[in-house]
Short mmCIF file of C-alpha atoms in Angstrom, two decimals:
data_model
loop_
_atom_site.label_atom_id
_atom_site.label_comp_id
_atom_site.label_asym_id
_atom_site.label_seq_id
_atom_site.Cartn_x
_atom_site.Cartn_y
_atom_site.Cartn_z
CA MET A 1 9.27 79.75 1.86
CA PHE A 2 12.54 77.78 1.72
CA ASP A 3 13.93 80.76 -0.12
CA ILE A 4 12.36 79.86 -3.44
CA SER A 5 10.55 82.07 -5.90
CA LYS A 6 6.78 82.22 -5.96
CA SER A 7 6.65 80.57 -9.41
CA ASP A 8 8.79 77.66 -8.27
CA TYR A 9 6.72 77.38 -5.11
CA LEU A 10 3.57 77.06 -7.25
CA VAL A 11 5.23 74.48 -9.54
CA LEU A 12 6.21 72.42 -6.50
CA LYS A 13 2.78 72.79 -4.92
CA GLN A 14 1.13 71.66 -8.17
CA ALA A 15 3.45 68.64 -8.39
CA ILE A 16 2.58 67.61 -4.83
CA GLN A 17 -1.11 67.97 -5.65
CA GLU A 18 -0.64 65.76 -8.73
CA CYS A 19 1.08 63.13 -6.62
CA ARG A 20 -1.79 63.26 -4.15
CA ASN A 21 -4.34 62.80 -6.94
CA PHE A 22 -2.32 59.88 -8.28
CA VAL A 23 -2.01 58.13 -4.92
CA LEU A 24 -5.70 58.66 -4.19
CA GLU A 25 -6.46 57.24 -7.67
CA LYS A 26 -8.23 60.37 -8.83
CA VAL A 27 -6.05 60.03 -11.92
CA ASN A 28 -4.48 56.95 -13.48
CA GLU A 29 -1.19 58.40 -14.61
CA THR A 30 1.03 61.30 -13.72
CA ALA A 31 4.24 62.73 -15.06
CA ILE A 32 6.03 65.47 -13.19
CA SER A 33 8.40 67.55 -15.26
CA PRO A 34 11.30 69.42 -13.68
CA ASP A 35 10.07 72.78 -14.96
CA ALA A 36 11.19 74.99 -12.08
CA ARG A 37 13.85 77.65 -12.38
CA SER A 38 15.68 76.54 -9.26
CA ALA A 39 17.97 73.53 -9.57
CA ARG A 40 17.07 72.47 -6.03
CA VAL A 41 13.36 72.55 -6.73
CA ASN A 42 13.94 70.62 -9.93
CA ASP A 43 15.82 68.05 -7.87
CA LEU A 44 12.75 67.72 -5.64
CA LEU A 45 10.48 67.43 -8.70
CA HIS A 46 12.76 64.77 -10.11
CA ASP A 47 12.46 62.80 -6.85
CA LEU A 48 8.69 63.20 -6.81
CA ASN A 49 8.51 61.89 -10.37
CA GLN A 50 10.65 58.91 -9.43
CA PHE A 51 8.53 58.16 -6.35
CA ALA A 52 5.37 58.38 -8.46
CA GLY A 53 6.91 55.87 -10.88
CA GLU A 54 7.74 53.51 -8.03
CA TYR A 55 4.22 53.84 -6.70
CA LYS A 56 2.85 53.06 -10.17
CA ASN A 57 4.73 49.75 -10.13
CA VAL A 58 3.08 48.88 -6.81
CA ARG A 59 -0.34 49.95 -8.04
CA ASP A 60 0.03 48.00 -11.33
CA ALA A 61 1.01 44.90 -9.36
CA ASN A 62 -2.00 45.35 -7.09
CA TYR A 63 -4.34 45.70 -10.07
CA ILE A 64 -3.02 42.55 -11.67
CA GLN A 65 -3.12 40.65 -8.40
CA ALA A 66 -6.66 41.79 -7.70
CA GLY A 67 -7.60 40.92 -11.28
CA MET A 68 -6.14 37.44 -11.05
CA LEU A 69 -7.81 36.86 -7.74
CA ALA A 70 -11.15 38.10 -9.10
CA MET A 71 -10.72 35.88 -12.16
CA SER A 72 -9.88 32.86 -10.08
CA VAL A 73 -12.87 33.39 -7.78
CA PHE A 74 -15.08 33.86 -10.84
CA ARG A 75 -13.74 30.61 -12.28
CA ALA A 76 -14.40 28.88 -8.96
CA LYS A 77 -18.09 29.83 -9.31
CA THR A 78 -18.20 27.67 -12.41
CA GLY A 79 -16.55 24.79 -10.58
CA GLU A 80 -13.00 25.32 -11.79
CA LEU A 81 -10.86 25.25 -8.67
CA SER A 82 -7.73 26.78 -10.10
CA ASN A 83 -4.98 28.15 -7.92
CA VAL A 84 -3.69 31.63 -8.50
CA SER A 85 -0.17 31.71 -9.85
CA MET A 86 1.17 35.21 -9.75
CA ALA A 87 4.62 34.92 -8.32
CA ASN A 88 6.13 37.19 -10.93
CA CYS A 89 3.61 39.97 -10.68
CA THR A 90 3.49 40.21 -6.90
CA GLN A 91 7.02 41.41 -6.33
CA ASN A 92 5.75 44.94 -5.92
CA GLY A 93 2.27 44.09 -4.69
CA SER A 94 0.79 44.96 -1.35
CA GLY A 95 1.10 42.66 1.65
CA VAL A 96 -2.64 42.45 2.11
CA LEU A 97 -3.20 41.12 -1.39
CA LYS A 98 -0.35 38.65 -1.02
CA GLU A 99 -1.86 37.33 2.21
CA THR A 100 -5.30 37.17 0.61
CA THR A 101 -3.85 35.25 -2.32
CA ASN A 102 -2.04 32.85 -0.03
CA PHE A 103 -5.23 32.24 1.91
CA TYR A 104 -7.21 31.75 -1.29
CA ASN A 105 -4.64 29.37 -2.75
CA GLY A 106 -4.64 27.33 0.46
CA LEU A 107 -8.43 27.17 0.42
CA MET A 108 -8.51 26.10 -3.24
CA THR A 109 -5.89 23.43 -2.63
CA ARG A 110 -7.89 22.04 0.30
CA LEU A 111 -11.13 22.17 -1.69
CA LYS A 112 -9.52 20.34 -4.58
CA GLU A 113 -8.31 17.65 -2.20
CA LEU A 114 -11.77 17.44 -0.65
CA PHE A 115 -13.54 17.07 -4.00
CA SER A 116 -10.97 14.54 -5.10
CA GLU A 117 -11.68 12.51 -1.95
CA ILE A 118 -15.44 12.78 -2.51
CA GLU A 119 -15.04 11.68 -6.14
CA ASN A 120 -12.92 8.77 -5.02
CA GLY A 121 -15.50 7.86 -2.34
CA PHE A 122 -18.39 7.92 -4.79
CA SER A 123 -16.36 5.93 -7.27
CA ARG A 124 -15.73 3.24 -4.66
CA ILE A 125 -19.39 3.19 -3.67
CA SER A 126 -20.51 2.88 -7.30
CA HIS A 127 -18.05 0.01 -7.79
CA ASN A 128 -19.12 -1.71 -4.56
CA ASP A 129 -15.55 -1.44 -3.41
CA LEU A 130 -15.88 -0.79 0.29
CA ARG A 131 -13.29 -3.26 1.47
CA ILE A 132 -11.18 -0.43 2.82
CA PRO A 133 -13.16 1.70 5.28
CA PHE A 134 -13.32 5.45 4.72
CA LYS A 135 -10.81 7.44 6.68
CA ALA A 136 -12.13 8.70 10.02
CA ASP A 137 -11.01 12.21 9.12
CA GLY A 138 -12.04 11.95 5.45
CA TRP A 139 -14.36 14.07 3.37
CA HIS A 140 -17.53 13.13 5.27
CA HIS A 141 -15.87 14.57 8.37
CA ASP A 142 -15.22 17.83 6.48
CA ILE A 143 -18.79 17.96 5.21
CA ARG A 144 -20.13 17.38 8.71
CA ALA A 145 -17.89 20.18 9.97
CA LEU A 146 -19.18 22.47 7.21
CA ASN A 147 -22.75 21.56 8.11
CA GLU A 148 -22.21 22.26 11.76
CA HIS A 149 -20.58 25.56 10.84
CA ASN A 150 -23.64 26.56 8.79
CA GLN A 151 -26.13 25.78 11.51
CA MET B 1 -29.66 49.64 -15.62
CA SER B 2 -26.20 48.47 -14.65
CA ASN B 3 -24.63 50.03 -11.59
CA ILE B 4 -21.14 49.94 -13.05
CA PHE B 5 -21.68 52.58 -15.73
CA THR B 6 -23.80 55.54 -16.74
CA THR B 7 -24.73 56.49 -20.28
CA ASN B 8 -24.09 59.82 -21.95
CA GLY B 9 -25.32 59.60 -25.53
CA ALA B 10 -23.23 56.95 -27.25
CA GLU B 11 -20.70 56.84 -24.43
CA ARG B 12 -20.82 54.52 -21.48
CA ILE B 13 -18.94 55.94 -18.52
CA LEU B 14 -17.54 53.49 -16.01
CA SER B 15 -18.27 54.02 -12.35
CA ASP B 16 -15.37 54.44 -9.94
CA LYS B 17 -15.91 50.95 -8.58
CA ALA B 18 -16.02 49.18 -11.95
CA PHE B 19 -13.20 46.68 -12.37
CA LEU B 20 -13.15 44.89 -15.70
CA VAL B 21 -11.04 41.75 -15.90
CA SER B 22 -10.37 39.36 -18.73
CA GLU B 23 -7.84 36.71 -19.57
CA THR B 24 -6.66 35.72 -23.02
CA ASP B 25 -4.42 33.03 -24.33
CA GLU B 26 -1.19 33.81 -26.14
CA LYS B 27 -3.11 34.53 -29.35
CA GLY B 28 -5.43 37.02 -27.70
CA ILE B 29 -8.40 34.66 -27.53
CA ILE B 30 -10.60 35.34 -24.52
CA VAL B 31 -10.61 32.49 -22.03
CA PHE B 32 -12.43 34.30 -19.26
CA ALA B 33 -14.22 37.58 -18.58
CA ASN B 34 -15.75 38.91 -15.39
CA ASP B 35 -19.24 40.30 -14.82
CA ASP B 36 -18.25 43.98 -15.12
CA PHE B 37 -16.63 43.40 -18.50
CA CYS B 38 -19.64 41.47 -19.78
CA SER B 39 -21.99 44.11 -18.45
CA ILE B 40 -20.40 47.16 -20.03
CA ALA B 41 -19.61 45.43 -23.34
CA ASP B 42 -23.13 43.96 -23.54
CA TYR B 43 -22.07 40.34 -23.93
CA ARG B 44 -22.79 37.20 -22.01
CA VAL B 45 -19.62 35.49 -20.81
CA GLU B 46 -20.19 32.52 -23.12
CA GLU B 47 -20.37 34.91 -26.07
CA LEU B 48 -16.94 36.29 -25.23
CA ILE B 49 -15.09 33.08 -24.44
CA GLY B 50 -13.34 31.77 -27.54
CA LYS B 51 -13.51 35.12 -29.33
CA PRO B 52 -10.50 37.34 -30.02
CA HIS B 53 -10.22 40.22 -27.59
CA ASN B 54 -10.39 42.66 -30.46
CA ILE B 55 -14.10 41.88 -30.63
CA VAL B 56 -14.48 44.96 -28.41
CA ARG B 57 -11.87 47.05 -30.20
CA HIS B 58 -13.26 50.37 -31.39
CA PRO B 59 -12.28 51.39 -34.94
CA ASP B 60 -11.02 54.73 -33.62
CA MET B 61 -8.17 52.97 -31.84
CA PRO B 62 -4.89 53.22 -33.78
CA ARG B 63 -3.10 49.98 -34.58
CA ALA B 64 0.10 51.47 -33.18
CA ALA B 65 -1.39 51.45 -29.68
CA PHE B 66 -1.98 47.71 -29.81
CA LYS B 67 1.41 47.08 -31.37
CA ASP B 68 2.91 48.87 -28.39
CA LEU B 69 0.76 46.77 -26.06
CA TRP B 70 1.82 43.46 -27.59
CA ASP B 71 5.47 44.49 -27.93
CA THR B 72 5.48 45.33 -24.22
CA VAL B 73 3.69 42.31 -22.77
CA LYS B 74 5.54 39.84 -24.98
CA THR B 75 8.72 40.93 -23.23
CA GLY B 76 7.11 40.09 -19.88
CA LYS B 77 6.41 43.67 -18.88
CA THR B 78 3.22 45.39 -17.78
CA TRP B 79 1.48 47.64 -20.29
CA THR B 80 -0.76 50.45 -19.17
CA GLY B 81 -2.76 52.76 -21.38
CA PHE B 82 -6.09 54.18 -22.42
CA VAL B 83 -8.32 52.18 -24.74
CA LYS B 84 -11.58 52.95 -26.46
CA ASN B 85 -13.82 49.91 -26.77
CA LYS B 86 -17.17 49.32 -28.42
CA THR B 87 -20.20 47.46 -27.14
CA SER B 88 -21.68 44.39 -28.85
CA SER B 89 -24.07 46.47 -30.98
CA GLY B 90 -21.22 48.75 -32.05
CA ASN B 91 -23.44 51.75 -31.38
CA GLN B 92 -21.93 52.61 -28.03
CA TYR B 93 -18.40 52.88 -26.71
CA TYR B 94 -16.54 53.14 -23.44
CA TRP B 95 -13.05 54.23 -22.44
CA VAL B 96 -10.90 52.29 -20.02
CA TYR B 97 -7.52 52.60 -18.38
CA ALA B 98 -6.01 49.17 -18.98
CA THR B 99 -3.25 47.32 -17.16
CA VAL B 100 -2.13 44.22 -19.06
CA TYR B 101 0.28 41.63 -17.74
CA PRO B 102 1.54 38.25 -19.00
CA ILE B 103 0.95 35.27 -16.70
CA MET B 104 1.63 31.54 -16.97
CA ARG B 105 -1.41 29.27 -17.04
CA GLU B 106 -0.62 25.57 -17.06
CA GLY B 107 2.74 26.17 -18.69
CA ARG B 108 1.36 28.47 -21.36
CA ARG B 109 1.61 32.22 -21.58
CA HIS B 110 -1.65 33.99 -21.02
CA TYR B 111 -2.46 37.66 -20.59
CA ILE B 112 -4.60 39.22 -17.94
CA SER B 113 -6.11 42.63 -18.44
CA CYS B 114 -7.61 44.79 -15.69
CA ARG B 115 -9.47 47.95 -16.62
CA ARG B 116 -10.62 50.87 -14.56
CA LYS B 117 -12.22 54.22 -15.16
CA PRO B 118 -10.13 56.90 -16.86
CA THR B 119 -10.73 60.57 -16.07
CA ALA B 120 -12.26 62.94 -18.63
CA ASP B 121 -8.93 64.76 -18.95
CA GLU B 122 -7.10 61.50 -19.54
CA ILE B 123 -9.58 60.55 -22.27
CA GLU B 124 -9.09 63.93 -23.95
CA SER B 125 -5.32 63.50 -23.87
CA ALA B 126 -5.60 59.97 -25.26
CA ILE B 127 -7.85 61.16 -28.11
CA ALA B 128 -5.36 63.88 -28.98
CA LEU B 129 -2.43 61.45 -28.82
CA TYR B 130 -4.14 58.75 -30.90
CA LYS B 131 -4.93 61.28 -33.62
CA THR B 132 -1.21 61.70 -34.11
CA LEU B 133 -0.52 57.97 -34.49
#
């Protein structure tokens, strides 16, 4: 096949299998050595090793992104509405995670605004300061919308 | 019994779906840990927060591995490697494949660590490597 020796063919086949295992996350790391006798096959092995390294960068970015998102959601459960700041670690990340993060950040920002409005509303009520009416589209509108959504 | 690990003698083996996450400040003090981390290490989250991350460090781990970790992440790069950790009692241990990355939290450098299951072969290789360090 491709005019290569059987031993080189097996080396190449093994390297492709290792790449497959790496991409499918059956292993966490892989290193492909150019151990073939043929210079051309070694060139292919070199490329495979480089591609695996590039994929590792993407996978590492995805792990970190997923971790930060998980951490932020976990924090939110305790009432800490922190946004996820991961601009530097998403350069290689997947599009899906980036979109998820953007959505999450938008949601957190809106929730923070909502809670801030509620806090402000309660503060005004507790201080008998109702000279300025609540905004028609204020937090009570959001809560009503949430209620209607849940019914 | 937790569904994120199985036990084999003193070893706890992570399931494929386990995803351990923790965040430390610049001094390595834990500021947050997720459920999977708490579960396998046998801590409640409030027991971990405020403690140094090396609370789970197993004595078999060579110092050189952590020096490499810190040297890498302090330059802003991602560190990946295999780590043996101990549970709260110290009687059990678990191996992880860790990915550590520096982040900025309110203007301060923090570190986030995500851990997944290593394969048996990877653990064997790590044990052999760490014996040489």
